[in-house]
Amino acid sequence: MAQDAGSTGHGEWSPAARVRGLGTSVFTEMTELARRTGAVNLGQGVPELDAPGPLLRDVADTVLAGGNQYPPAHGFPALREAVAAHQARRYGLAYEPQREVLVTTGATEALAATLLALCDPGDEVIAFDPCYDAYPAGARFAGARLVPVPLAEDGEGEAGGAGGAGFVLDEDALRAAVTGRTRVLLLNTPHNPTGKVFTAAELAVIARLCEEHDLTVVTDEVYEHLVYDDAVHRTIAALPGMRERTLTISSAGKTFNVTGWKVGWVCGPAHLVAAVAAAKQFLTYASGTPYQEALARALGGVEAWAVELRGTLRRNRDLLSAGLARAGLRPHRADAGYFVQADIRAWGHADGVRFCRELPSRAGVVAIPTSAFQMRPDAPSYLVRFSFCKREKSVLEAVEKLVNAV
Ligand code: PMP
Ligand code: GLN
């Protein structure tokens, strides 16, 4: 972790309260650990898989043709049109590209700008726990408080394979979390780190509650194309009455294996998108000209590409889950996304942070403790997240090492 305190030569220095104690993100720490130890990195969700060749060539051509200056602050019109067409085609939702779609510097900037735009100091943001680490940080930057609502485990992780326990909505816990200060419900489906896909019934419960309490929904759907087997991704914005109170965030990073490009977007009703744009223009103004231009051309063909990608990821998930089970690290069910969570207690461990710090020397593998995504002090600490957005060779090598380390 980074040190907060330092000295300027004029006495003790400490950073502003909004960053105090944030330290170094667990992804940075664990990726550095993998680099130092040479361990197989199943920690950070950074793909080893290839992006579509034509998309890469298109970016190169665009750069060489001079597409290197600022894009429009709200994003290139062609990309906003492609995003609107994507939402219409996949979810039956009509967005006006000029006023209801905003291009951002990844989903991360979209989340930060959205929370800055929607929350006043003292407001509360509900999120399901565990949750992506940018959510509490974003809420804090806005002066708001993130209120964690635990997802309930539905059973034990399974010794035998991929079909183990998953996570379900706890409606009572959700209702109990709403107060007079709640402004936003922050949803993430498909979900990082659990691999959960919220069901139609769960989304209906959340939608009803948000209508009852007049909450704005922010839904992070960066894994929208990466669902496996019978799981179906649904967007809450498509439920009756929800389009007008929902901002939907997604990104090209996961869908096209281009996480370093940082092209994301927000869709929603014009008044909400205008507020997000007001914050976004003073965070980065705009970014990613060649990527935006090429993605505008690629997004129309995303479905065909995603079929292939899902096949690769599903095979990797199955290899990883079966391998974790063989190694005695009970895997949870992962219906979507990049990650499988495993229960480490059979290895005599209860503390995921210690386990992950020791795993490179014990087994030559890097993983991420789920506690990095948990906001509640009483949350269980025995879950660890392994990512499978890697070459099959890396997954097999990691599994082999884990099995041999038992
Ligand atoms: N949301 C979730 C749930 C994520 O897992 C990630 C990780 N990439 C992001 C947002 C950030 O997306 P981007 O890289 O587009 O900023
Ligand atoms: N979303 C990825 C993960 O959960 C990477 C996040 C990051 O590096 N900030 O691992």
mmCIF file of C-alpha atoms in Angstrom, residues 92-317:
data_model
loop_
_atom_site.group_PDB
_atom_site.id
_atom_site.type_symbol
_atom_site.label_atom_id
_atom_site.label_comp_id
_atom_site.label_asym_id
_atom_site.label_seq_id
_atom_site.Cartn_x
_atom_site.Cartn_y
_atom_site.Cartn_z
ATOM 1 C CA GLY A 92 -35.260 -2.591 -27.992
ATOM 2 C CA LEU A 93 -34.283 0.754 -26.434
ATOM 3 C CA ALA A 94 -34.304 3.911 -28.557
ATOM 4 C CA TYR A 95 -31.709 6.590 -27.692
ATOM 5 C CA GLU A 96 -31.188 9.769 -29.634
ATOM 6 C CA PRO A 97 -27.456 9.724 -30.553
ATOM 7 C CA GLN A 98 -27.023 13.508 -30.251
ATOM 8 C CA ARG A 99 -28.460 13.978 -26.758
ATOM 9 C CA GLU A 100 -28.802 10.585 -25.137
ATOM 10 C CA VAL A 101 -25.411 8.944 -25.787
ATOM 11 C CA LEU A 102 -22.082 10.177 -24.424
ATOM 12 C CA VAL A 103 -18.679 8.633 -25.194
ATOM 13 C CA THR A 104 -16.282 8.478 -22.227
ATOM 14 C CA THR A 105 -12.727 7.459 -21.377
ATOM 15 C CA GLY A 106 -13.682 3.914 -20.467
ATOM 16 C CA ALA A 107 -16.465 2.832 -18.172
ATOM 17 C CA THR A 108 -14.292 4.109 -15.327
ATOM 18 C CA GLU A 109 -14.652 7.749 -16.362
ATOM 19 C CA ALA A 110 -18.337 7.188 -17.088
ATOM 20 C CA LEU A 111 -18.825 5.945 -13.511
ATOM 21 C CA ALA A 112 -16.861 8.807 -11.971
ATOM 22 C CA ALA A 113 -18.603 11.485 -14.045
ATOM 23 C CA THR A 114 -22.000 9.927 -13.336
ATOM 24 C CA LEU A 115 -21.519 9.872 -9.573
ATOM 25 C CA LEU A 116 -20.164 13.442 -9.645
ATOM 26 C CA ALA A 117 -23.185 14.493 -11.687
ATOM 27 C CA LEU A 118 -25.844 12.777 -9.588
ATOM 28 C CA CYS A 119 -24.677 13.058 -5.982
ATOM 29 C CA ASP A 120 -24.393 15.931 -3.571
ATOM 30 C CA PRO A 121 -22.280 15.663 -0.422
ATOM 31 C CA GLY A 122 -24.073 13.509 2.143
ATOM 32 C CA ASP A 123 -26.089 11.566 -0.434
ATOM 33 C CA GLU A 124 -26.097 7.786 -0.386
ATOM 34 C CA VAL A 125 -25.384 5.377 -3.224
ATOM 35 C CA ILE A 126 -26.522 1.770 -2.855
ATOM 36 C CA ALA A 127 -24.347 -0.923 -4.432
ATOM 37 C CA PHE A 128 -24.342 -4.691 -4.110
ATOM 38 C CA ASP A 129 -21.466 -6.069 -2.090
ATOM 39 C CA PRO A 130 -18.999 -7.296 -3.302
ATOM 40 C CA CYS A 131 -18.620 -4.551 -5.910
ATOM 41 C CA TYR A 132 -16.067 -3.150 -8.299
ATOM 42 C CA ASP A 133 -13.566 -1.001 -6.420
ATOM 43 C CA ALA A 134 -14.202 2.130 -8.508
ATOM 44 C CA TYR A 135 -17.714 2.434 -7.030
ATOM 45 C CA PRO A 136 -16.841 3.371 -3.435
ATOM 46 C CA ALA A 137 -13.993 5.573 -4.676
ATOM 47 C CA GLY A 138 -16.305 7.363 -7.145
ATOM 48 C CA ALA A 139 -18.967 7.883 -4.476
ATOM 49 C CA ARG A 140 -16.349 9.283 -2.124
ATOM 50 C CA PHE A 141 -15.012 11.715 -4.742
ATOM 51 C CA ALA A 142 -18.573 13.027 -5.053
ATOM 52 C CA GLY A 143 -18.816 13.414 -1.268
ATOM 53 C CA ALA A 144 -21.417 10.652 -1.176
ATOM 54 C CA ARG A 145 -21.467 7.473 0.875
ATOM 55 C CA LEU A 146 -21.618 4.035 -0.658
ATOM 56 C CA VAL A 147 -24.083 1.823 1.199
ATOM 57 C CA PRO A 148 -23.256 -1.850 0.599
ATOM 58 C CA VAL A 149 -26.062 -4.397 0.298
ATOM 59 C CA PRO A 150 -24.704 -7.950 0.511
ATOM 60 C CA LEU A 151 -25.499 -10.403 -2.233
ATOM 61 C CA ALA A 152 -26.511 -13.647 -0.541
ATOM 62 C CA GLU A 153 -24.586 -16.851 -1.257
ATOM 63 C CA ASP A 154 -26.967 -19.594 -2.360
ATOM 64 C CA GLY A 155 -25.149 -22.658 -1.064
ATOM 65 C CA GLU A 156 -21.570 -23.847 -0.744
ATOM 66 C CA GLY A 157 -18.946 -23.761 -3.477
ATOM 67 C CA GLU A 158 -18.822 -27.138 -5.189
ATOM 68 C CA ALA A 159 -16.033 -29.655 -4.837
ATOM 69 C CA GLY A 160 -16.901 -31.370 -8.104
ATOM 70 C CA GLY A 161 -16.862 -28.714 -10.798
ATOM 71 C CA ALA A 162 -18.399 -25.628 -12.332
ATOM 72 C CA GLY A 163 -21.941 -25.863 -11.023
ATOM 73 C CA GLY A 164 -21.346 -24.670 -7.449
ATOM 74 C CA ALA A 165 -22.919 -21.881 -5.479
ATOM 75 C CA GLY A 166 -23.895 -18.560 -6.917
ATOM 76 C CA PHE A 167 -25.208 -15.311 -5.514
ATOM 77 C CA VAL A 168 -28.750 -13.986 -5.203
ATOM 78 C CA LEU A 169 -30.448 -10.704 -4.436
ATOM 79 C CA ASP A 170 -31.504 -10.265 -0.805
ATOM 80 C CA GLU A 171 -34.631 -8.139 -1.194
ATOM 81 C CA ASP A 172 -35.028 -7.488 2.527
ATOM 82 C CA ALA A 173 -31.455 -6.253 2.831
ATOM 83 C CA LEU A 174 -31.978 -4.010 -0.194
ATOM 84 C CA ARG A 175 -35.168 -2.487 1.202
ATOM 85 C CA ALA A 176 -33.521 -1.928 4.574
ATOM 86 C CA ALA A 177 -30.677 0.016 2.936
ATOM 87 C CA VAL A 178 -32.867 2.747 1.428
ATOM 88 C CA THR A 179 -33.003 5.987 3.428
ATOM 89 C CA GLY A 180 -34.155 9.545 2.779
ATOM 90 C CA ARG A 181 -30.618 10.307 1.513
ATOM 91 C CA THR A 182 -30.460 7.545 -1.110
ATOM 92 C CA ARG A 183 -30.068 9.066 -4.573
ATOM 93 C CA VAL A 184 -28.599 6.315 -6.723
ATOM 94 C CA LEU A 185 -28.756 2.551 -7.020
ATOM 95 C CA LEU A 186 -25.597 1.308 -8.689
ATOM 96 C CA LEU A 187 -26.093 -2.037 -10.369
ATOM 97 C CA ASN A 188 -23.545 -4.212 -12.143
ATOM 98 C CA THR A 189 -24.769 -7.027 -14.345
ATOM 99 C CA PRO A 190 -23.063 -9.238 -15.396
ATOM 100 C CA HIS A 191 -21.254 -8.802 -12.122
ATOM 101 C CA ASN A 192 -17.606 -8.470 -11.169
ATOM 102 C CA PRO A 193 -16.292 -10.329 -9.133
ATOM 103 C CA THR A 194 -19.015 -13.000 -8.773
ATOM 104 C CA GLY A 195 -19.918 -13.745 -12.410
ATOM 105 C CA LYS A 196 -23.568 -13.332 -11.443
ATOM 106 C CA VAL A 197 -26.180 -12.317 -14.020
ATOM 107 C CA PHE A 198 -29.169 -10.622 -12.379
ATOM 108 C CA THR A 199 -32.360 -12.499 -13.264
ATOM 109 C CA ALA A 200 -35.527 -10.960 -14.731
ATOM 110 C CA ALA A 201 -37.262 -11.389 -11.365
ATOM 111 C CA GLU A 202 -34.408 -9.694 -9.473
ATOM 112 C CA LEU A 203 -34.345 -6.779 -11.903
ATOM 113 C CA ALA A 204 -38.107 -6.382 -11.499
ATOM 114 C CA VAL A 205 -37.706 -6.150 -7.702
ATOM 115 C CA ILE A 206 -34.943 -3.550 -8.046
ATOM 116 C CA ALA A 207 -36.953 -1.553 -10.590
ATOM 117 C CA ARG A 208 -40.034 -1.493 -8.364
ATOM 118 C CA LEU A 209 -38.009 -0.269 -5.408
ATOM 119 C CA CYS A 210 -36.311 2.462 -7.465
ATOM 120 C CA GLU A 211 -39.680 3.704 -8.696
ATOM 121 C CA GLU A 212 -41.139 3.651 -5.174
ATOM 122 C CA HIS A 213 -38.249 5.728 -3.806
ATOM 123 C CA ASP A 214 -37.578 7.811 -6.914
ATOM 124 C CA LEU A 215 -33.977 6.578 -7.250
ATOM 125 C CA THR A 216 -31.796 6.950 -10.312
ATOM 126 C CA VAL A 217 -30.308 3.666 -11.497
ATOM 127 C CA VAL A 218 -26.761 3.506 -12.804
ATOM 128 C CA THR A 219 -26.138 0.142 -14.436
ATOM 129 C CA ASP A 220 -22.624 -0.995 -15.321
ATOM 130 C CA GLU A 221 -22.877 -3.540 -18.145
ATOM 131 C CA VAL A 222 -19.288 -3.820 -19.372
ATOM 132 C CA TYR A 223 -19.623 -7.642 -19.529
ATOM 133 C CA GLU A 224 -22.942 -7.491 -21.423
ATOM 134 C CA HIS A 225 -21.712 -9.719 -24.273
ATOM 135 C CA LEU A 226 -19.917 -12.244 -22.077
ATOM 136 C CA VAL A 227 -22.623 -14.571 -20.737
ATOM 137 C CA TYR A 228 -22.358 -18.359 -20.937
ATOM 138 C CA ASP A 229 -24.607 -21.402 -21.230
ATOM 139 C CA ASP A 230 -28.248 -20.519 -20.568
ATOM 140 C CA ALA A 231 -27.638 -17.202 -18.812
ATOM 141 C CA VAL A 232 -29.304 -14.184 -20.438
ATOM 142 C CA HIS A 233 -28.152 -10.623 -19.909
ATOM 143 C CA ARG A 234 -31.036 -8.193 -19.465
ATOM 144 C CA THR A 235 -30.826 -4.474 -18.986
ATOM 145 C CA ILE A 236 -32.952 -2.851 -16.302
ATOM 146 C CA ALA A 237 -33.468 0.186 -18.571
ATOM 147 C CA ALA A 238 -35.784 -1.958 -20.715
ATOM 148 C CA LEU A 239 -38.228 -2.622 -17.847
ATOM 149 C CA PRO A 240 -41.448 -0.596 -17.832
ATOM 150 C CA GLY A 241 -40.903 2.930 -16.532
ATOM 151 C CA MET A 242 -37.136 2.488 -16.094
ATOM 152 C CA ARG A 243 -35.646 4.079 -19.201
ATOM 153 C CA GLU A 244 -36.332 7.568 -17.844
ATOM 154 C CA ARG A 245 -34.482 6.949 -14.580
ATOM 155 C CA THR A 246 -31.566 4.809 -15.799
ATOM 156 C CA LEU A 247 -28.059 5.560 -17.026
ATOM 157 C CA THR A 248 -26.496 2.534 -18.736
ATOM 158 C CA ILE A 249 -22.708 2.324 -18.885
ATOM 159 C CA SER A 250 -20.656 0.032 -21.088
ATOM 160 C CA SER A 251 -17.258 -0.109 -22.729
ATOM 161 C CA ALA A 252 -15.382 -1.623 -25.661
ATOM 162 C CA GLY A 253 -12.592 -2.974 -23.442
ATOM 163 C CA LYS A 254 -14.010 -6.359 -22.504
ATOM 164 C CA THR A 255 -16.098 -6.882 -25.610
ATOM 165 C CA PHE A 256 -13.191 -6.547 -28.044
ATOM 166 C CA ASN A 257 -10.200 -7.471 -25.797
ATOM 167 C CA VAL A 258 -8.931 -3.888 -25.919
ATOM 168 C CA THR A 259 -8.918 -2.831 -22.268
ATOM 169 C CA GLY A 260 -6.054 -0.381 -22.860
ATOM 170 C CA TRP A 261 -8.066 1.720 -25.293
ATOM 171 C CA LYS A 262 -10.457 3.035 -22.669
ATOM 172 C CA VAL A 263 -13.458 3.799 -24.823
ATOM 173 C CA GLY A 264 -16.719 3.664 -22.904
ATOM 174 C CA TRP A 265 -20.173 5.186 -23.174
ATOM 175 C CA VAL A 266 -23.276 6.203 -21.242
ATOM 176 C CA CYS A 267 -26.862 6.042 -22.525
ATOM 177 C CA GLY A 268 -29.854 7.576 -20.814
ATOM 178 C CA PRO A 269 -32.488 10.280 -20.922
ATOM 179 C CA ALA A 270 -31.157 13.613 -22.205
ATOM 180 C CA HIS A 271 -31.305 15.508 -18.880
ATOM 181 C CA LEU A 272 -29.223 12.861 -17.080
ATOM 182 C CA VAL A 273 -26.706 12.488 -19.927
ATOM 183 C CA ALA A 274 -26.285 16.288 -20.060
ATOM 184 C CA ALA A 275 -25.382 16.314 -16.361
ATOM 185 C CA VAL A 276 -22.837 13.508 -16.847
ATOM 186 C CA ALA A 277 -21.359 15.357 -19.852
ATOM 187 C CA ALA A 278 -20.993 18.503 -17.745
ATOM 188 C CA ALA A 279 -18.733 16.601 -15.320
ATOM 189 C CA LYS A 280 -16.961 14.538 -17.986
ATOM 190 C CA GLN A 281 -15.808 17.545 -20.014
ATOM 191 C CA PHE A 282 -13.682 18.695 -17.056
ATOM 192 C CA LEU A 283 -12.252 15.258 -16.288
ATOM 193 C CA THR A 284 -10.715 14.404 -19.680
ATOM 194 C CA TYR A 285 -12.719 16.602 -22.088
ATOM 195 C CA ALA A 286 -12.378 13.839 -24.698
ATOM 196 C CA SER A 287 -10.014 11.032 -25.727
ATOM 197 C CA GLY A 288 -9.261 8.166 -28.092
ATOM 198 C CA THR A 289 -9.864 9.558 -31.600
ATOM 199 C CA PRO A 290 -8.549 6.594 -33.651
ATOM 200 C CA TYR A 291 -10.172 4.065 -31.339
ATOM 201 C CA GLN A 292 -13.537 5.823 -31.427
ATOM 202 C CA GLU A 293 -13.507 6.006 -35.213
ATOM 203 C CA ALA A 294 -12.611 2.334 -35.656
ATOM 204 C CA LEU A 295 -15.030 1.131 -32.968
ATOM 205 C CA ALA A 296 -17.849 3.048 -34.666
ATOM 206 C CA ARG A 297 -17.240 0.783 -37.670
ATOM 207 C CA ALA A 298 -16.803 -2.411 -35.600
ATOM 208 C CA LEU A 299 -19.753 -2.183 -33.217
ATOM 209 C CA GLY A 300 -22.321 -3.152 -35.854
ATOM 210 C CA GLY A 301 -20.610 -6.555 -36.187
ATOM 211 C CA VAL A 302 -20.145 -7.183 -32.487
ATOM 212 C CA GLU A 303 -22.623 -10.059 -32.240
ATOM 213 C CA ALA A 304 -20.708 -12.328 -34.644
ATOM 214 C CA TRP A 305 -17.429 -11.534 -32.894
ATOM 215 C CA ALA A 306 -18.920 -12.101 -29.438
ATOM 216 C CA VAL A 307 -20.105 -15.622 -30.325
ATOM 217 C CA GLU A 308 -16.490 -16.646 -30.889
ATOM 218 C CA LEU A 309 -15.197 -14.827 -27.816
ATOM 219 C CA ARG A 310 -17.859 -16.368 -25.577
ATOM 220 C CA GLY A 311 -16.858 -19.836 -26.796
ATOM 221 C CA THR A 312 -13.210 -19.231 -25.857
ATOM 222 C CA LEU A 313 -14.061 -17.745 -22.485
ATOM 223 C CA ARG A 314 -16.564 -20.454 -21.622
ATOM 224 C CA ARG A 315 -13.976 -23.172 -22.332
ATOM 225 C CA ASN A 316 -11.473 -21.328 -20.161
ATOM 226 C CA ARG A 317 -14.008 -20.958 -17.376
#
